[in-house]
Coordinates of C-alpha atoms and ligand atoms in Angstrom, one line a residue:
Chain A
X1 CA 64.7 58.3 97.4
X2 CA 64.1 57.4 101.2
X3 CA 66.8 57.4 103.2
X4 CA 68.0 54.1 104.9
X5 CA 68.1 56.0 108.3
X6 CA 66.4 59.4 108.9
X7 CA 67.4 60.9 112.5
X8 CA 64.9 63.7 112.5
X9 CA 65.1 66.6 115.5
X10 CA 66.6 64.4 117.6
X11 CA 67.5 65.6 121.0
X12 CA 68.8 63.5 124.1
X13 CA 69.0 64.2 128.3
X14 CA 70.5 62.1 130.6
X15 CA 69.9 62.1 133.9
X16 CA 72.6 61.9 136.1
X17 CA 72.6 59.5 139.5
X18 CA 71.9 62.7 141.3
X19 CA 69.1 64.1 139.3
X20 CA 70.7 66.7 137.0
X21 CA 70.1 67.0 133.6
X22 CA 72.9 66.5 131.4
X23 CA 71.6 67.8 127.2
X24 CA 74.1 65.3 125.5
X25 CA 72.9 66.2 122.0
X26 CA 70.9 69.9 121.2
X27 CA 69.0 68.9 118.3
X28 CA 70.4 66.4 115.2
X29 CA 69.1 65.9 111.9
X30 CA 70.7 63.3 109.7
X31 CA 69.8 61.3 106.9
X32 CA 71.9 58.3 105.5
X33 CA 71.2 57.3 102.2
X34 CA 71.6 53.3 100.9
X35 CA 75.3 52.7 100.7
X36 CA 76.7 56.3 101.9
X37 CA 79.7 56.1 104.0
X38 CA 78.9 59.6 107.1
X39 CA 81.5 60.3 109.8
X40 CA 80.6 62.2 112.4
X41 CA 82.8 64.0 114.3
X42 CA 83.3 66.4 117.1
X43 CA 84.8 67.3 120.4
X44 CA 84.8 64.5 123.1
X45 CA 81.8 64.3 124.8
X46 CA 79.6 66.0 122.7
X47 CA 76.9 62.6 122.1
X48 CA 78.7 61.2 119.4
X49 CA 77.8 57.7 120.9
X50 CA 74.8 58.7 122.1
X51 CA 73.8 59.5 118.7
X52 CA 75.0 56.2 117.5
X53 CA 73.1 54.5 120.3
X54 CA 69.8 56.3 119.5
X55 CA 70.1 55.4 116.2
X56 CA 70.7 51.5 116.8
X57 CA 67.4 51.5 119.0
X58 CA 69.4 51.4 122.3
X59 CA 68.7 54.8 123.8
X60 CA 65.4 56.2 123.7
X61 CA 65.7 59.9 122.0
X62 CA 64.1 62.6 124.2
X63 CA 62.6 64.0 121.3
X64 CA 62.4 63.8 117.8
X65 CA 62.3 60.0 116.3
X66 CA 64.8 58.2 114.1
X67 CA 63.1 56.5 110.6
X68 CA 64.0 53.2 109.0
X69 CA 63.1 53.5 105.6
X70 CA 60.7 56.3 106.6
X71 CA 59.0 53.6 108.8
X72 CA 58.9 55.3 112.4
X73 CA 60.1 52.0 114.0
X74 CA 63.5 51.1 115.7
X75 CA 66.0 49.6 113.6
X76 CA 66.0 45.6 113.8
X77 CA 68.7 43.1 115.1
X78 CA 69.3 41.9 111.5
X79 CA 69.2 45.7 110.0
X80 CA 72.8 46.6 111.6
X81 CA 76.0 45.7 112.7
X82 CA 78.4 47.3 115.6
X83 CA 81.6 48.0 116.1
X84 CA 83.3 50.0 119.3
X85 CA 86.7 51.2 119.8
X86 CA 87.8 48.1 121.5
X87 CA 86.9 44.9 119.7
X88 CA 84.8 43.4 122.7
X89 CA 85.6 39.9 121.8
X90 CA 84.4 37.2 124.2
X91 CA 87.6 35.5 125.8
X92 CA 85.9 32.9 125.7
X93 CA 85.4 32.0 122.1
X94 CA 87.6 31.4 118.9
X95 CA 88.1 34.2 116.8
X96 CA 85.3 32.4 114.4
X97 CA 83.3 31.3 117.0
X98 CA 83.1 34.7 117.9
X99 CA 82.5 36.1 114.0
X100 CA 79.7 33.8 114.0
X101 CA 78.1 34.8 117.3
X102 CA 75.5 37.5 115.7
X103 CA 74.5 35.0 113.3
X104 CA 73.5 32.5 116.1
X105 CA 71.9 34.6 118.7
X106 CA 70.0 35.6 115.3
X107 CA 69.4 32.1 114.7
X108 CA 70.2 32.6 111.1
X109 CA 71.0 28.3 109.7
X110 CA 73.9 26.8 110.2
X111 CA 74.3 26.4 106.6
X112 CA 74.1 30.0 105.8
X113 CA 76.3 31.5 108.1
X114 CA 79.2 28.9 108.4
X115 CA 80.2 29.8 104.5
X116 CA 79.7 33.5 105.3
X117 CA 82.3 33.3 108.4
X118 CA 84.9 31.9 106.3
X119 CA 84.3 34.0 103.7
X120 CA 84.5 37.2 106.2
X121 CA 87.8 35.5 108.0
X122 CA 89.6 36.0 104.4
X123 CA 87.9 39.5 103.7
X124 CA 89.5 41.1 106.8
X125 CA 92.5 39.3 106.1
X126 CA 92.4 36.6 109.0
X127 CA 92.8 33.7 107.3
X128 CA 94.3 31.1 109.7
X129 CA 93.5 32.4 112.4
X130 CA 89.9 31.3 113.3
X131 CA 90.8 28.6 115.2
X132 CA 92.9 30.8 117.9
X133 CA 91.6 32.8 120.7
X134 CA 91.4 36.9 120.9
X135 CA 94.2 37.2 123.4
X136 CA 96.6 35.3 121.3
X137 CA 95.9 37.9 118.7
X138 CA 97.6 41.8 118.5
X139 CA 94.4 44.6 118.5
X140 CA 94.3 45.7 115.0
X141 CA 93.7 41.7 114.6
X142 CA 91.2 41.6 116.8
X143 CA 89.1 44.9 115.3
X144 CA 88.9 43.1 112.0
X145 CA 87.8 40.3 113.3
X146 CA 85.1 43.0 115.2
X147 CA 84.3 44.1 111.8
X148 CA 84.1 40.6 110.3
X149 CA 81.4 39.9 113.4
X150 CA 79.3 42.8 112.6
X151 CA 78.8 41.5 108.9
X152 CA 78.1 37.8 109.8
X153 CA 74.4 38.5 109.7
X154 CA 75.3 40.6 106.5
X155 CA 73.1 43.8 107.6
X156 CA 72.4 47.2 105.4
X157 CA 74.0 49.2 108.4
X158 CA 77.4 49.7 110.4
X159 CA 77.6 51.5 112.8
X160 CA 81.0 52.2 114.2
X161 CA 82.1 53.9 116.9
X162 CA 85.5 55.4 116.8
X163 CA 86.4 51.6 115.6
X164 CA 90.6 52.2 115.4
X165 CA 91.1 54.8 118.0
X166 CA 92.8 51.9 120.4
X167 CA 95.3 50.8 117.4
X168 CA 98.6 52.5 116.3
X169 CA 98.6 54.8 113.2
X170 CA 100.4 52.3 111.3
X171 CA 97.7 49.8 111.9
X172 CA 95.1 52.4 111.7
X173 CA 96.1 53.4 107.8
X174 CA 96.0 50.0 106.9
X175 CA 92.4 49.5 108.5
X176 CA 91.2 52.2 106.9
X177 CA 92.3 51.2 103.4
X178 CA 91.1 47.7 104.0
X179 CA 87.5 49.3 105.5
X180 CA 86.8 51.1 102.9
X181 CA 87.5 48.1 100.6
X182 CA 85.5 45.9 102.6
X183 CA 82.4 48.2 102.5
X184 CA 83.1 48.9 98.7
X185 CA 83.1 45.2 98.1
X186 CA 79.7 44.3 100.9
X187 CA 77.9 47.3 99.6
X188 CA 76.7 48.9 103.6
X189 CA 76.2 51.8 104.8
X190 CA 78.2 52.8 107.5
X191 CA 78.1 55.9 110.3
X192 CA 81.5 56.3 111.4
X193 CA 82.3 57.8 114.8
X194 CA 86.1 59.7 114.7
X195 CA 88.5 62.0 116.0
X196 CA 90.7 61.9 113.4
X197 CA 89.8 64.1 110.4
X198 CA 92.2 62.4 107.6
X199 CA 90.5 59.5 108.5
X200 CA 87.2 60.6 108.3
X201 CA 88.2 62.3 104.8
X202 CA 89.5 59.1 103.9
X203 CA 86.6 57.5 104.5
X204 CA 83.6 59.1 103.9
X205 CA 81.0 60.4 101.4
X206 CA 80.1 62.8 103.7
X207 CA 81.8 64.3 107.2
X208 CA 79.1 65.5 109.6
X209 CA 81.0 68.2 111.9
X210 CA 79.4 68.2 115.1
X211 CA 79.8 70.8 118.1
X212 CA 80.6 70.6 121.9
X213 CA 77.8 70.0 124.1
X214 CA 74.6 70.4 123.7
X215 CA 75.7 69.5 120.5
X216 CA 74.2 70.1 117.0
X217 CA 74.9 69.6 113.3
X218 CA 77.8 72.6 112.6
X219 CA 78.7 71.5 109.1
X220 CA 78.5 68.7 106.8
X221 CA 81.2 68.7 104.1
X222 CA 81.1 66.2 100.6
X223 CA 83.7 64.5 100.0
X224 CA 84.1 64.5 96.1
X225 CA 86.5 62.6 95.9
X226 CA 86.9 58.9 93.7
X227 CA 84.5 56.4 95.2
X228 CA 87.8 53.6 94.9
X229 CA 90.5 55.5 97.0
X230 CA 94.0 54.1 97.7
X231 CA 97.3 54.9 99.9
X232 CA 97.6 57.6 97.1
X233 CA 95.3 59.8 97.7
X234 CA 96.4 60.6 101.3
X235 CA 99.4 62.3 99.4
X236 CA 97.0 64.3 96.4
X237 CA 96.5 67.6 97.0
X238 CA 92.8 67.1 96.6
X239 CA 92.8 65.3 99.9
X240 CA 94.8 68.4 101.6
X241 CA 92.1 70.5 100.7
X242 CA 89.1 68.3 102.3
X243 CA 91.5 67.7 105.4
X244 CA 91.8 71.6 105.5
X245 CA 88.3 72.6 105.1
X246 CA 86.9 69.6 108.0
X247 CA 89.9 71.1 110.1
X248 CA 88.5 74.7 109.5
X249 CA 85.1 73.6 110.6
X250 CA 85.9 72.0 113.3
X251 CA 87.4 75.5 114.3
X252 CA 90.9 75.4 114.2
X253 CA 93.0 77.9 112.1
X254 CA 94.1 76.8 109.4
X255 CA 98.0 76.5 109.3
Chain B
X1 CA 93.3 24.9 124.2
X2 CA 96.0 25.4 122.1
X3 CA 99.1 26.4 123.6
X4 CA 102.8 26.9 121.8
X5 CA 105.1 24.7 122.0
X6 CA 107.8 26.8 123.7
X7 CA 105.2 28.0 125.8
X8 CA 104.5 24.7 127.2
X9 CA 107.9 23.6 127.6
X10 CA 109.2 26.8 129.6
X11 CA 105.3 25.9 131.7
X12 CA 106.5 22.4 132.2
X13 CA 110.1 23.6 133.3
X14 CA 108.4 26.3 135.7
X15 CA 106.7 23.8 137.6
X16 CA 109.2 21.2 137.9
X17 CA 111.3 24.2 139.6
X18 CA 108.3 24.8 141.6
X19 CA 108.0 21.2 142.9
X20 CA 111.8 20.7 143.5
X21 CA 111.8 24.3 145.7
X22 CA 108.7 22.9 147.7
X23 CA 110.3 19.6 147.9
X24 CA 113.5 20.9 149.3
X25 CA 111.7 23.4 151.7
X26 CA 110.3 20.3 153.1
X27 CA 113.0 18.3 153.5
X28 CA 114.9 21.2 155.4
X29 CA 111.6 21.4 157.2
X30 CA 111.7 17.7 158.5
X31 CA 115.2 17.8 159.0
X32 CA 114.6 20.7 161.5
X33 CA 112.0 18.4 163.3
X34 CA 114.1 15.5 163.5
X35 CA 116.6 18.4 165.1
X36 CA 113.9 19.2 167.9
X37 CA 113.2 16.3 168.5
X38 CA 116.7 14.7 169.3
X39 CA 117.8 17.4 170.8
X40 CA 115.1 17.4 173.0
X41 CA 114.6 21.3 172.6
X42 CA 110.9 20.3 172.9
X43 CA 109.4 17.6 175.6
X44 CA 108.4 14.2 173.3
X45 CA 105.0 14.1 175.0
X46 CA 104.0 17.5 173.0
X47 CA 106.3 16.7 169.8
X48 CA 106.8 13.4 168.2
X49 CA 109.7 12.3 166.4
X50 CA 109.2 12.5 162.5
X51 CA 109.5 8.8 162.7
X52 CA 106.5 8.2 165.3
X53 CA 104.7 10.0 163.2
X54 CA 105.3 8.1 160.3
X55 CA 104.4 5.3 161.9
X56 CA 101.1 6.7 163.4
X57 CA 100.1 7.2 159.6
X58 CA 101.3 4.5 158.5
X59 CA 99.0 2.3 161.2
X60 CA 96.3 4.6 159.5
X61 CA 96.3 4.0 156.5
X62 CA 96.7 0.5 156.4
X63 CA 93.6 0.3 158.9
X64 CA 90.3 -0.4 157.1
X65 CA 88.4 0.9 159.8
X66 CA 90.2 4.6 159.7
X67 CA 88.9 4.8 155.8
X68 CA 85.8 3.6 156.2
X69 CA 84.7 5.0 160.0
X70 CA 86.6 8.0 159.9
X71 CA 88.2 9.5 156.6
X72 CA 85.3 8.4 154.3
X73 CA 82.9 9.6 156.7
X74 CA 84.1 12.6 156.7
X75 CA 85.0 12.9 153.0
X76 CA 81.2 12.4 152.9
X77 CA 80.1 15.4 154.5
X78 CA 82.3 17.1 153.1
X79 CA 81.2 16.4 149.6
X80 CA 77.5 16.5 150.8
X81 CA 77.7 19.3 152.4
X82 CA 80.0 21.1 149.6
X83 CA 77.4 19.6 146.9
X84 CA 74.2 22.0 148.9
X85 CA 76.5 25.0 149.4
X86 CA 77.2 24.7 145.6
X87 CA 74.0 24.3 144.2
X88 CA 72.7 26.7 146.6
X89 CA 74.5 29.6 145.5
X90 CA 74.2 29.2 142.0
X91 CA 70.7 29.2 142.2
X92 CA 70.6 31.8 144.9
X93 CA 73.0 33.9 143.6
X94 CA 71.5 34.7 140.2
X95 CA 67.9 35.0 142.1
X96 CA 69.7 37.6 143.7
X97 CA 70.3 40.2 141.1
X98 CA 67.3 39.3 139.4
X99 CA 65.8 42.5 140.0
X100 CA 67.5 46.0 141.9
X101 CA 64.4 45.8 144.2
X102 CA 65.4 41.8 145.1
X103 CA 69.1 42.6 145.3
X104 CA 68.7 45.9 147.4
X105 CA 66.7 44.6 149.8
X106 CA 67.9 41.6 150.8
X107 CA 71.8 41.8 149.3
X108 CA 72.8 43.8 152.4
X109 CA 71.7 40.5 154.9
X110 CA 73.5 38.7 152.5
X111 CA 76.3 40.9 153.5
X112 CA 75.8 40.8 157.3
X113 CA 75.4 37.1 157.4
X114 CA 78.9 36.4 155.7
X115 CA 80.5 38.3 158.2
X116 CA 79.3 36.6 161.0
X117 CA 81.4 33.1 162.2
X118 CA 78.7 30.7 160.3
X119 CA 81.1 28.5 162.7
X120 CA 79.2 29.8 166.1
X121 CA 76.1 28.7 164.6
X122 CA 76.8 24.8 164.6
X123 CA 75.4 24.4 168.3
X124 CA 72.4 25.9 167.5
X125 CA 71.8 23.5 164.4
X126 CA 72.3 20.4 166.7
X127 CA 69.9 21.5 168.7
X128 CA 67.0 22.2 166.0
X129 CA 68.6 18.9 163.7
X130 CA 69.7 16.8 166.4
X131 CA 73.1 14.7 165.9
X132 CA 73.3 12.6 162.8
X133 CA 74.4 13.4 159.3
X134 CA 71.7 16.1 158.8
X135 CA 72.8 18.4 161.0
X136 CA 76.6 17.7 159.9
X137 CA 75.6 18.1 156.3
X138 CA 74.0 21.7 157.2
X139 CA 76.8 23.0 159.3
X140 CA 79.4 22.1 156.5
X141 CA 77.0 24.0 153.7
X142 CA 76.7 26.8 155.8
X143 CA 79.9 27.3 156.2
X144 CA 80.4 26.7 152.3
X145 CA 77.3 28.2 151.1
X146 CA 78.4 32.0 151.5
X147 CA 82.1 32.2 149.5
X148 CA 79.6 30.5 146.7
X149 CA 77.1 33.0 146.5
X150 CA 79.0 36.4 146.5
X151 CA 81.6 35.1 143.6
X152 CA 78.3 34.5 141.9
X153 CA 77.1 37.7 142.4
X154 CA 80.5 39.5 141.6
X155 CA 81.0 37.4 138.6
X156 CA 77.3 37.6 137.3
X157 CA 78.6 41.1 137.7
X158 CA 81.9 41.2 136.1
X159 CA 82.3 41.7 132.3
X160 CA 82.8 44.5 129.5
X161 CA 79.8 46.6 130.3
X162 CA 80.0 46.7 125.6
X163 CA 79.7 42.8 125.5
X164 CA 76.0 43.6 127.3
X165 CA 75.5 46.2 124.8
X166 CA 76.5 44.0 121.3
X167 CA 73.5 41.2 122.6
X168 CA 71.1 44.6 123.2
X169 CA 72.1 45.4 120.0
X170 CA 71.3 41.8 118.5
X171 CA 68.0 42.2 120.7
X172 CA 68.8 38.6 122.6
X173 CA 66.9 37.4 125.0
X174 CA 67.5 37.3 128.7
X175 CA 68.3 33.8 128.8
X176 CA 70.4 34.1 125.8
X177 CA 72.2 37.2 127.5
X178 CA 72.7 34.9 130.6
X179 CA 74.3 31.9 128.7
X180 CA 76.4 33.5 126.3
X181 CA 77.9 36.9 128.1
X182 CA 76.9 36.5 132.1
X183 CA 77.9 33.0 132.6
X184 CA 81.1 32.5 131.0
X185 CA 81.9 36.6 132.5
X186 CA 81.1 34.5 136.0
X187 CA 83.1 31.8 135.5
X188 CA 86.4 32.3 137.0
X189 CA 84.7 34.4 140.1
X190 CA 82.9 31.0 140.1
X191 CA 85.6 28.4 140.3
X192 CA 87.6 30.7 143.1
X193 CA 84.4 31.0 145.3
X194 CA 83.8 26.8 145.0
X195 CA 87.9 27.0 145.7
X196 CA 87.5 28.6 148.7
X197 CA 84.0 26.7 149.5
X198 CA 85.8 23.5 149.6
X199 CA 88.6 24.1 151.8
X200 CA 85.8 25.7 154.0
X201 CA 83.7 22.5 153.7
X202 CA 86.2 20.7 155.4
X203 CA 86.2 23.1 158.4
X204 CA 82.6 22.8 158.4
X205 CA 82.6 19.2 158.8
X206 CA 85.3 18.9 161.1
X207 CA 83.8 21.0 163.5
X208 CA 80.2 19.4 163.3
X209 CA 82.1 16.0 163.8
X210 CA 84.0 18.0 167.2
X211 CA 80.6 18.3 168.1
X212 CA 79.5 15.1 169.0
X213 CA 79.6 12.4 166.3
X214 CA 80.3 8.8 166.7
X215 CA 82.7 8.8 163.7
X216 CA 84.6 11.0 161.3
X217 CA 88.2 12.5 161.6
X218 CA 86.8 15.1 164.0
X219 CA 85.4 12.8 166.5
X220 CA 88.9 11.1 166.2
X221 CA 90.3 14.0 166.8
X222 CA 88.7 14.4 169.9
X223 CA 89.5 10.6 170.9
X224 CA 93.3 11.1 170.4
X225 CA 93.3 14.1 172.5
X226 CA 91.1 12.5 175.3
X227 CA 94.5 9.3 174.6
X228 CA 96.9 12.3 174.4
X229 CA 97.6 10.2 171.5
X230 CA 99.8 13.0 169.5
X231 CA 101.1 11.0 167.1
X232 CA 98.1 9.9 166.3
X233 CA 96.8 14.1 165.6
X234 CA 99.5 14.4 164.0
X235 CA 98.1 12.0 161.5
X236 CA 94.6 13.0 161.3
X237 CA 96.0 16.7 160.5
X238 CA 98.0 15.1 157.7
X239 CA 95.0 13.1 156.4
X240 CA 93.1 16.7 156.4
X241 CA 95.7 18.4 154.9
X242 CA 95.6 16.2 152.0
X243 CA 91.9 15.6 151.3
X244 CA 92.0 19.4 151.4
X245 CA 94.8 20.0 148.9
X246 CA 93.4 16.8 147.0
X247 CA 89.6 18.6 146.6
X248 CA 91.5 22.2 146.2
X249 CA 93.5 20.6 143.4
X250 CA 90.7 18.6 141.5
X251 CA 88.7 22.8 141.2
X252 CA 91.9 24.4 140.1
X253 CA 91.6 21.7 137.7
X254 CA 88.4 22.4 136.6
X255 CA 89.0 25.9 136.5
X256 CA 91.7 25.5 134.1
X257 CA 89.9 23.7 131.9
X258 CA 87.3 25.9 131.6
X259 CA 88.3 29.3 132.2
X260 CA 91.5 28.7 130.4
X261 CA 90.9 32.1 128.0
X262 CA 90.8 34.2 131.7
X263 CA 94.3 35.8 132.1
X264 CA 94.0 36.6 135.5
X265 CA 91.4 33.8 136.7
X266 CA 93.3 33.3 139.8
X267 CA 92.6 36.7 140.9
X268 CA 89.1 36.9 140.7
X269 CA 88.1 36.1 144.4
X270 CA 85.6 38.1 146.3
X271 CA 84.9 37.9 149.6
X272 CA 84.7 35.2 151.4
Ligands
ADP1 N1 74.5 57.1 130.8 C1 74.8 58.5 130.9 N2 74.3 59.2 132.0 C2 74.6 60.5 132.1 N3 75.3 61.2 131.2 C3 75.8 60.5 130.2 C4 75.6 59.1 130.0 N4 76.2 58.7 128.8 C5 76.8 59.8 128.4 N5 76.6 60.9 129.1 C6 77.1 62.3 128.9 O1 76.6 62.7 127.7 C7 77.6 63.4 126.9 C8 77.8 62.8 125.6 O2 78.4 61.5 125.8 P1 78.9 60.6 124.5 O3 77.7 60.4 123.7 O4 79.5 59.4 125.1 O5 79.9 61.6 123.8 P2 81.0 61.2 122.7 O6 80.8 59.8 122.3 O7 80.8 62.3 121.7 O8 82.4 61.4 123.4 C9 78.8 63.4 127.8 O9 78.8 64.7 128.5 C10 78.6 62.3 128.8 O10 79.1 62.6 130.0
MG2 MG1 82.1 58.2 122.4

């Protein structure tokens, strides 16, 4: 089976304003399969984003290439969806005026995505509240209606970069259960960006443990556990063990 | 815009405190006049009672020649020569940052040329324009022209850096990326510059009319003081003072309406 997104060898260097060369990531493979759920994580600053921004066709790689299906082409508008750690909602706009924004710069009919954005307000649990504006809303309202945006133009891919690092840990638990809902119910792929491990246990198929600067691939971990997980399983033992062995990788002691 | 009603009430009540405070300040303010004045602390050839002035506007503006030789006259300039400046920089500005090579070479006369009294220059322009209402109509857009184009600039500039990065992501277009992030980002830097433009227009045009011109509140200006008419300047400064806070309100207006969803819209000024 090809896989949805192949990032082959993948190395990046930025040049800085003053000419030095900055190796954000060492070398990266990673291959996402159709509907697999990857985190990534890592130290701060070790090309997390970068990664995530080579692999949505906005940073060149300095080498290596990133496949589509095993196509070597950039990913297109309509393959993928973003999310960042803010929800980068324009002021501007209603909260469905903004949901629907993707869908219109896409030019995707009228009659096709207006359905879809009501649909998407009651998935991430925002019905009523398409009619008022972002500020009027708290932040863990405005990321789901950030996540409802990058589904409007209902694409294979998310890709998400530390998407509830701004919201409280309260807000954060309950985003993750309703994430991993959403994606269960829309079927996507996602590649996760996090700093918190139970989250990305939570989460994921699969954790891809990356290292500081120039980074590279230092583990990746399966998660076997049920593919329908609940509040429960943060409690089960099973979920300890996962938490544990990410944290190990990631090299910490274990406690 | 849909605002709560609690919200609006406590608004409402805000600004009928804010009115009653300004209304009071100015009563004390008059009173304080009328004090002057009777007790002849000040000579009444340099300070007019309160009520000789209110007679002096009074004669105004029940005189269909002020309105239409002096006031509308210089409404008109104003307006003409706020219209230019406005157009001006909001098709100059953009042009501007069209490309790094545009902006950094000729931003930085941009830069120079704001700092410079645009004032000093309106002399020169009756010279190469000659009098008459082009000449007028430049001085007042050159005076307007330059508050225009740097909020343009700096609000073409302002924005989430991520907002750019979401329409790079959807692969938009240019002109897409202008109407629906860069626009609305430049809005409120917008608004203040044409705030600021305004009240600017009307120094513009009051100096061009100084300068020489048969009509307009300037030239009456001049006239009075020639008649050390005082009462009479006092009420052409009122008149000013009015048409200024009139066009100043009518752009807040604006502003409000459409950059309602800015919190702090009121701060975004650049330079002048
Ligand atoms: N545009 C850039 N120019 C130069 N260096 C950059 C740029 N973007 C990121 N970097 C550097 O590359 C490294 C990786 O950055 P990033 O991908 O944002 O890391 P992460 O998301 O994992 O925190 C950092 O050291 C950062 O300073
Ligand atoms: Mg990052």
């Amino acid at each position: 089976m090809t896989s949805l997104v192949s990032v082959n060898g993948v190395s990046k260097t930025y040049e800085t304003r003053r000419g030095e060369k900055v190796l954000a990531i060492g070398e990266v493979n990673l291959h996402l399969a159709e509907e697999e759920f990857v985190s990534l994580i890592g130290p701060s600053g070790c090309g997390k984003s970068t990664l995530l921004h080579v692999a949505a066709g906005l940073l060149k790689p300095t080498t290596g290439e990133v496949l589509v299906r095993g196509e070597n082409r950039p990913i297109r508008a309509e393959e993928f969806g973003m999310v960042f750690q803010d929800a980068v909602l324009f002021p501007w706009l209603t909260i469905r005026q903004n949901i629907e924004m993707p869908a219109e710069v896409l030019r995707i009919p009228k009659a096709v995505y207006k359905p879809r954005a009501t649909e998407l307000i009651e998935l991430v649990g925002l019905a009523g509240f398409g009619d008022m504006y972002p500020r009027e809303l708290s932040g863990g309202m405005q990321q789901r209606a950030a996540i409802a945006r990058s589904l409007i133009h209902d694409p294979e891919l998310l890709l998400m970069d530390e998407p509830f690092g701004a919201v409280d840990a309260i807000t954060r638990e309950n985003l993750n259960i309703e994430l991993q809902r959403i994606r269960r119910v829309a079927r996507k792929t996602v590649l996760f960006v996090t700093h918190s491990i139970s989250e990305a246990v939570f989460l994921s198929n699969r954790v891809v443990i990356m290292s500081a600067r120039p980074s590279k691939v230092r583990a990746v971990i399966d998660i076997d556990l049920p593919a329908d997980r609940g509040p429960a399983l943060i409690e089960s033992p099973e979920f300890d063990v996962f938490v544990r062995r990410v944290h190990r990788e990631l090299g910490h002691h274990a406690h | 815009m849909p605002t709560d009603r609690a919200q609006f009430r406590e608004e409402l009540l805000d600004r009928a405190v804010s009115v009653l405070l300004a209304g009071g300040f100015l009563v004390v303010l008059i009173l304080a006049w009328q004090l002057i004045t009777t007790l002849e602390l000040l000579p009444a050839y340099l300070v007019p009672t309160p009520a000789a002035t209110a007679h002096a506007i009074w004669k105004d503006l029940t005189d269909p020649r002020f309105w239409n030789d002096q006031l509308f006259q210089t409404l008109y300039v104003v307006l003409v020569g706020f219209a230019i400046a406005a157009v001006a920089g909001l098709v100059i500005g953009p042009l501007l940052i069209l490309h790094p090579l545009i902006e950094r070479s000729v931003y930085p006369f941009v830069v120079a040329f704001q700092t410079m009294p645009k004032i000093a220059m309106a002399p020169l322009i009756l010279v190469w324009l000659g009098y008459g209402h082009t000449s007028k109509f430049v001085i007042t857009a050159l005076v307007a022209f330059f508050p225009v184009v740097v909020n343009v600039i700096a609000g073409l500039k302002a924005g989430d850096e991520r907002q750019l990065i979401l329409m790079r992501a959807l692969r938009a277009s240019w002109w897409t990326r202008m109407t629906k992030v860069r626009i609305p980002n430049a809005l409120p830097y917008i608004f203040a510059g044409l705030d600021i433009a305004v009240v600017f227009a009307v120094i513009g045009a009051i100096v061009a009319e100084f300068l020489g011109s048969p009509n307009g509140l300037g030239s009456l200006v001049i006239i009075r003081q020639t008649n050390v008419d005082i009462p009479g300047l006092f009420s052409v400064l009122f008149f000013l003072a009015v048409m200024g806070s009139t066009l100043h309100l009518i752009i807040t207006g604006l502003a409000r309406k459409f950059t309602f969803w800015s919190q702090t819209a009121d701060n975004k000024v650049a330079k002048r």
